[in-house]
mmCIF file of C-alpha atoms in Angstrom:
data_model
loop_
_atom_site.group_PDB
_atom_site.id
_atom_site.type_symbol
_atom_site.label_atom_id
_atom_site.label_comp_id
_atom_site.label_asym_id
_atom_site.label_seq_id
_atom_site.Cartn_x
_atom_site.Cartn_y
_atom_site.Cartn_z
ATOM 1 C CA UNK T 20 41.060 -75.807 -12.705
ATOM 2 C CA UNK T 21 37.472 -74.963 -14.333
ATOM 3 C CA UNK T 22 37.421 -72.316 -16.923
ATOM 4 C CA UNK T 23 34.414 -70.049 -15.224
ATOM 5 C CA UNK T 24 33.058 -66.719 -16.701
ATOM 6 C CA UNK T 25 30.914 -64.525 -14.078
ATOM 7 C CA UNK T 26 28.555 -61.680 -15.688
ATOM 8 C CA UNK T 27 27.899 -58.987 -13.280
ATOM 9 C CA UNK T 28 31.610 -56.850 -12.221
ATOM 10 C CA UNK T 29 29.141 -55.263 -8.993
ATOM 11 C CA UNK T 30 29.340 -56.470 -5.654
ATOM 12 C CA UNK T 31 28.611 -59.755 -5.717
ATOM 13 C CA UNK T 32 30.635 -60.585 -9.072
ATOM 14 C CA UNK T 33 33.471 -59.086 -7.994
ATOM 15 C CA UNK T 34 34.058 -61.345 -4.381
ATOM 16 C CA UNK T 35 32.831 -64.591 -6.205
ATOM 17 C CA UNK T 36 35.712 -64.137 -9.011
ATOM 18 C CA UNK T 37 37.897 -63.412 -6.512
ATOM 19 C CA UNK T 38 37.431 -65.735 -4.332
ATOM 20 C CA UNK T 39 37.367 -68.460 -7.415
ATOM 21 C CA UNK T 40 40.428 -67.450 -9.107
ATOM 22 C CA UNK T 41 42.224 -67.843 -5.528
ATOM 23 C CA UNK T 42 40.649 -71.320 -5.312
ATOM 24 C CA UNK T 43 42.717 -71.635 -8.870
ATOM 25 C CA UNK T 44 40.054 -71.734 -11.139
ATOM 26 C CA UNK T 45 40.602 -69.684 -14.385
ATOM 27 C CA UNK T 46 38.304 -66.712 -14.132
ATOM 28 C CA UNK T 47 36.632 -63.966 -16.497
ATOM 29 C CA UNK T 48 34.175 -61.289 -15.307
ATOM 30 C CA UNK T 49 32.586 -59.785 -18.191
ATOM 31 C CA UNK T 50 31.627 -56.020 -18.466
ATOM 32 C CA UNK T 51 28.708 -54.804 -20.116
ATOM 33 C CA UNK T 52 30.268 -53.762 -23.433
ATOM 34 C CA UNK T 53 29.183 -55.451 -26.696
ATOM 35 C CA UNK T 54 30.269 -58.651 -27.467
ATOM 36 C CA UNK T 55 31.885 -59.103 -23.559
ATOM 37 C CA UNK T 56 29.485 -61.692 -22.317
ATOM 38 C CA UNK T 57 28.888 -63.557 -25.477
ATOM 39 C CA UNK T 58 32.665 -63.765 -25.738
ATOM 40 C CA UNK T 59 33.448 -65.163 -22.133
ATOM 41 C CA UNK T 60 30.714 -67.496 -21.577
ATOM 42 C CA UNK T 61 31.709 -69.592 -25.129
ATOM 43 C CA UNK T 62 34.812 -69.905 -23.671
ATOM 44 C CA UNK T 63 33.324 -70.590 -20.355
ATOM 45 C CA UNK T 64 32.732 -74.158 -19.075
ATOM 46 C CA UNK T 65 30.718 -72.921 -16.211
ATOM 47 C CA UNK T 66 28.749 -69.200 -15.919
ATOM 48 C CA UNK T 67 27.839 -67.530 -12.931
ATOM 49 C CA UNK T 68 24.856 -65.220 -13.068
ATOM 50 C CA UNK T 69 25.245 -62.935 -11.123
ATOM 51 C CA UNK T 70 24.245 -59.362 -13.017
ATOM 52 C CA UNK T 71 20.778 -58.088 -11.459
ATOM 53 C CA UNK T 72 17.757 -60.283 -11.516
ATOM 54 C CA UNK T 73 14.912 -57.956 -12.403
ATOM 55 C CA UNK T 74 17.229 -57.868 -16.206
ATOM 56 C CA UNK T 75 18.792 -61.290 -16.140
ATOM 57 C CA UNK T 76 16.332 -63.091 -18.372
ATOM 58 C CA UNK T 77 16.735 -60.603 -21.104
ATOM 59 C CA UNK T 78 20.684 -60.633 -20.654
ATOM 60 C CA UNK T 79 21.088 -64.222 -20.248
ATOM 61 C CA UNK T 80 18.477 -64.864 -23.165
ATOM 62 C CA UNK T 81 20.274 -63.550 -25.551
ATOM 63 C CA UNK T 82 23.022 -65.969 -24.648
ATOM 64 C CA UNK T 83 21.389 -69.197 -25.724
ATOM 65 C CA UNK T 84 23.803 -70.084 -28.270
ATOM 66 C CA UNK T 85 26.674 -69.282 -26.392
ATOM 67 C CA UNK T 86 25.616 -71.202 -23.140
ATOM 68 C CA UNK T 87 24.095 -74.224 -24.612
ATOM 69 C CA UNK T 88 25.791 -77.586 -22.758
ATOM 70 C CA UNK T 89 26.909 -75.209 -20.255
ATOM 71 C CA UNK T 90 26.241 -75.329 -16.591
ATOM 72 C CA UNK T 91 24.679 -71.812 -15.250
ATOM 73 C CA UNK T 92 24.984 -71.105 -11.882
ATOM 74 C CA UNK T 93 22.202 -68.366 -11.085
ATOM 75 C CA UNK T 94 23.111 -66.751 -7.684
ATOM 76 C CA UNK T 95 20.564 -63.851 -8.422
ATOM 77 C CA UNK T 96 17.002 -62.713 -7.419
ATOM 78 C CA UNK T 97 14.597 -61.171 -9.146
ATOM 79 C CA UNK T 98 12.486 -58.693 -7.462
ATOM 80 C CA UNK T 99 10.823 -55.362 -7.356
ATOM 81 C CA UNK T 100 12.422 -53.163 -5.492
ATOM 82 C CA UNK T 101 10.456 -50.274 -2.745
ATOM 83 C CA UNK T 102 11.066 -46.957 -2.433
ATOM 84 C CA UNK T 103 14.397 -47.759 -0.153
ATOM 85 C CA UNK T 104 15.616 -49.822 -3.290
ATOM 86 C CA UNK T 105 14.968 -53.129 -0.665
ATOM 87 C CA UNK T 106 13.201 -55.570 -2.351
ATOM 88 C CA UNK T 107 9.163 -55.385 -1.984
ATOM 89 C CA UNK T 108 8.435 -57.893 -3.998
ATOM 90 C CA UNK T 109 8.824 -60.839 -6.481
ATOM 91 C CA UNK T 110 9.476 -60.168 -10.042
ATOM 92 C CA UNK T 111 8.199 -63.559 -11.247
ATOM 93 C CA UNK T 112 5.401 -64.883 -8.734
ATOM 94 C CA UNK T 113 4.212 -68.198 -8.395
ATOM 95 C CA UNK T 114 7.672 -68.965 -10.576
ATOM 96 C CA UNK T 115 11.096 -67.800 -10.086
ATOM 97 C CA UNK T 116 14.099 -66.164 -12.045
ATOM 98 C CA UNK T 117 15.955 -69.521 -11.940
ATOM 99 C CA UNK T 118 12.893 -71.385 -13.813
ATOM 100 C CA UNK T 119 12.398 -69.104 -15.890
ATOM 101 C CA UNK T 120 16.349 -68.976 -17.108
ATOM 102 C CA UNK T 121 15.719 -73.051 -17.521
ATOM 103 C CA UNK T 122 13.068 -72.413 -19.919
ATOM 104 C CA UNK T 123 14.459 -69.953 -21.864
ATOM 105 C CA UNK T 124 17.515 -71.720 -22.078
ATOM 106 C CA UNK T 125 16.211 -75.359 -22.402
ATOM 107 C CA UNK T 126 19.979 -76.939 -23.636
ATOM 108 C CA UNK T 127 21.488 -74.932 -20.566
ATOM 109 C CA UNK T 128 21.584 -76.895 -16.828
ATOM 110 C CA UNK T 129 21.293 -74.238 -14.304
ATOM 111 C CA UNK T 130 21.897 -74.691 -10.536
ATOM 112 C CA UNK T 131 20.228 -72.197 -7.936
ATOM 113 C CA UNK T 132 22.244 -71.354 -5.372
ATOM 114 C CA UNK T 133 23.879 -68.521 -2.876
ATOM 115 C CA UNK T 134 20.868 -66.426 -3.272
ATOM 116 C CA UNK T 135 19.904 -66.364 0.327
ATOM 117 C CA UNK T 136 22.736 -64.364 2.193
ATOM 118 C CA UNK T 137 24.013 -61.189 1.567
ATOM 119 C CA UNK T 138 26.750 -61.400 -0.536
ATOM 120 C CA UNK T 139 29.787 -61.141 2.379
ATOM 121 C CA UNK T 140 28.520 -64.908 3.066
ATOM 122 C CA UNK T 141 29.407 -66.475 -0.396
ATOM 123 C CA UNK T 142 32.881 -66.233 -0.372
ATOM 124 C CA UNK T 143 33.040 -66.912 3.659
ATOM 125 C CA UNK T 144 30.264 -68.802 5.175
ATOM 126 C CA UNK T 145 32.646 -69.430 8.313
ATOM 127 C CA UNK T 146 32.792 -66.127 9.471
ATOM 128 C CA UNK T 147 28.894 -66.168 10.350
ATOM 129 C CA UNK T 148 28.517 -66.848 14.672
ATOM 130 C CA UNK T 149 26.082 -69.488 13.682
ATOM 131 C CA UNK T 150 26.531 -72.445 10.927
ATOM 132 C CA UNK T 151 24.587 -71.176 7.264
ATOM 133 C CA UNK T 152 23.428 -73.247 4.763
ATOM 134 C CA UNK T 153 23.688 -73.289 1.071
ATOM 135 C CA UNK T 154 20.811 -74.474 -1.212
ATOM 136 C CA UNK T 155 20.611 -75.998 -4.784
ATOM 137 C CA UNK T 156 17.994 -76.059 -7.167
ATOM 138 C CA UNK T 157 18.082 -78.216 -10.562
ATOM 139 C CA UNK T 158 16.975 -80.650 -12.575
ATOM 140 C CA UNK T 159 20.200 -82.196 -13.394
ATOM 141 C CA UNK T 160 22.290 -83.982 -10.787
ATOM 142 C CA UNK T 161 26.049 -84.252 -12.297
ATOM 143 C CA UNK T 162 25.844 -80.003 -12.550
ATOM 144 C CA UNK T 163 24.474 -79.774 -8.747
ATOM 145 C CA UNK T 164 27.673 -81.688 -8.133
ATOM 146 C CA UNK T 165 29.743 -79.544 -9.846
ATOM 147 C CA UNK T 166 28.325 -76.599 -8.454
ATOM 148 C CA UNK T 167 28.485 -78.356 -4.905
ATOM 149 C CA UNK T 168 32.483 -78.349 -5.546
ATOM 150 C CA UNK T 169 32.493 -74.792 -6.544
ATOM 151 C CA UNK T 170 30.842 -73.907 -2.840
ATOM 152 C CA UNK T 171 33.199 -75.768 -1.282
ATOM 153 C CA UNK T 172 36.051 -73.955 -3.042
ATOM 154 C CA UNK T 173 34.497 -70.635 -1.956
ATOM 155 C CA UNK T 174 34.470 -72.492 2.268
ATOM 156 C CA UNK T 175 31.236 -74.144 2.368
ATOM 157 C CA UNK T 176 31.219 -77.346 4.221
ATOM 158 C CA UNK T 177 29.308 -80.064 2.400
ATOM 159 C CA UNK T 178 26.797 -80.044 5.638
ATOM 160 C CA UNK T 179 26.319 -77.000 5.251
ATOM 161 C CA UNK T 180 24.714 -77.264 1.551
ATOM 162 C CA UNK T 181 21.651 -78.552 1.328
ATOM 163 C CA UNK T 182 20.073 -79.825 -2.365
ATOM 164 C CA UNK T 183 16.323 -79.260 -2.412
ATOM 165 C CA UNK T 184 15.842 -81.159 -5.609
ATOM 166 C CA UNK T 185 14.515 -79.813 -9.264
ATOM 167 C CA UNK T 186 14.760 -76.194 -10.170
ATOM 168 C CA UNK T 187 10.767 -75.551 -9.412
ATOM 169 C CA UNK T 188 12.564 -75.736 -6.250
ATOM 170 C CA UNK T 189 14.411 -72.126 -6.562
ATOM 171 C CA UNK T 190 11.253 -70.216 -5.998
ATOM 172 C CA UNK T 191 11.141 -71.442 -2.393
ATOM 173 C CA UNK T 192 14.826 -70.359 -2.049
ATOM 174 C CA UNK T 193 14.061 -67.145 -4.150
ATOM 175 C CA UNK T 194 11.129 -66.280 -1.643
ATOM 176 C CA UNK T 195 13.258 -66.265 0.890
ATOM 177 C CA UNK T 196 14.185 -62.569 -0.212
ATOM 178 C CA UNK T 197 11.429 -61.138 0.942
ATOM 179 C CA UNK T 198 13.196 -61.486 4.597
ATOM 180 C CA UNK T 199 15.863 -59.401 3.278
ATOM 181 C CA UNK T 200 14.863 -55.857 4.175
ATOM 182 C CA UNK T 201 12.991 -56.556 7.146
ATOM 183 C CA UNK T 202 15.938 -57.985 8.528
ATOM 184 C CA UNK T 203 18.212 -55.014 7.129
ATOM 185 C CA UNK T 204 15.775 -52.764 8.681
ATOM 186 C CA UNK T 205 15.877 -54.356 11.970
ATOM 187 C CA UNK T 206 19.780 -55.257 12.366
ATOM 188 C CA UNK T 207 21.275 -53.109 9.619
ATOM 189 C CA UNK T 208 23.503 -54.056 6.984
ATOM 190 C CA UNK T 209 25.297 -57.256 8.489
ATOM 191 C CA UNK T 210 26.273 -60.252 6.680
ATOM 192 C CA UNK T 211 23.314 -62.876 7.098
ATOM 193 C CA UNK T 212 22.334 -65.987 5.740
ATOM 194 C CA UNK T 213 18.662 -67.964 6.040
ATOM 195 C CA UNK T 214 19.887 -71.091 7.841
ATOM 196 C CA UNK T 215 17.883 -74.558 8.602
ATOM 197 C CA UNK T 216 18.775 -75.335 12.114
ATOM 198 C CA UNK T 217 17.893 -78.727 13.334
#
């Protein structure tokens, strides 16, 4: 049992603490009130990001105390969103939200990951007709395992996860949003995932 804290209660907080509390981990979502997140992650041997990107640096900034020696997992994307609230664009260009976390938060080890899928696909990657994969992005190898054990709590299949190597990595797997609402507008709103097939 790992004592994880997730910050974000939406969507995508919400199945990922579910589904990790039924894996038997010991699980805290915190809210947005004063005091919530700072409180959770200290007590928190791993935290999942997972509040939205465009305000996570700020959020998680002001956390550097708190989640120093932790591992972060960062599960968002930051992006500027159209006029259909679809992402249009990246917030952090020629960088992503995942390096930029590392360097604000230089004693923290985050681990990119579960960012390309909607969020159906995190909890239950076997429910997709074809096989999905899961990347990671980080600079430090024992938390990529870690966070490799999480994933296959939540049903991923270790060939199914796929570690691209340091964290500059993310922005390759944070690009990959830009095939978000193109897809969206072409299929609808169906779980997905960005897959390498070979």
């Amino acid at each position: 049992m790992t004592k994880i804290t997730v910050l974000g209660n939406g969507r995508v907080g919400g199945s990922l603490a579910t589904a990790l509390t039924r894996a038997g981990h010991e699980v805290t979502v915190a809210d947005r009130s004063p005091g919530s997140a700072a409180d959770a992650a200290r007590t928190a041997q791993i935290v999942i990001n997972a509040t939205p990107g465009a305000g996570s640096l700020e959020r998680l900034g002001a956390l550097r105390e708190e989640l120093q020696g932790k591992i972060l997992v960062d599960v968002s994307n930051a992006t500027v969103d159209g006029p259909d609230g679809l992402p249009a664009d990246l917030l952090y260009p020629g960088s992503s939200l995942a390096e930029q976390l590392q360097d604000a938060l230089p004693d923290t080890r985050v681990v990119k990951t579960l960012n390309t899928m909607l969020y159906p696909v995190m909890t239950a990657p076997a429910t997709l007709a074809q096989t999905p994969t899961a990347f990671l992005s980080g600079k430090d190898p024992e938390a990529k395992q870690v966070v490799r054990e999480l994933l296959t709590d939540l049903g991923w299949r270790q060939e199914w996860i796929t570690d691209l190597g340091g964290i500059e990595t993310a922005r390759a797997a944070e690009a990959m949003i830009l095939f978000v609402p193109h897809v969206i507008r072409s299929s609808g709103f169906a779980p997905f995932a960005i897959s390498i097939a070979r």
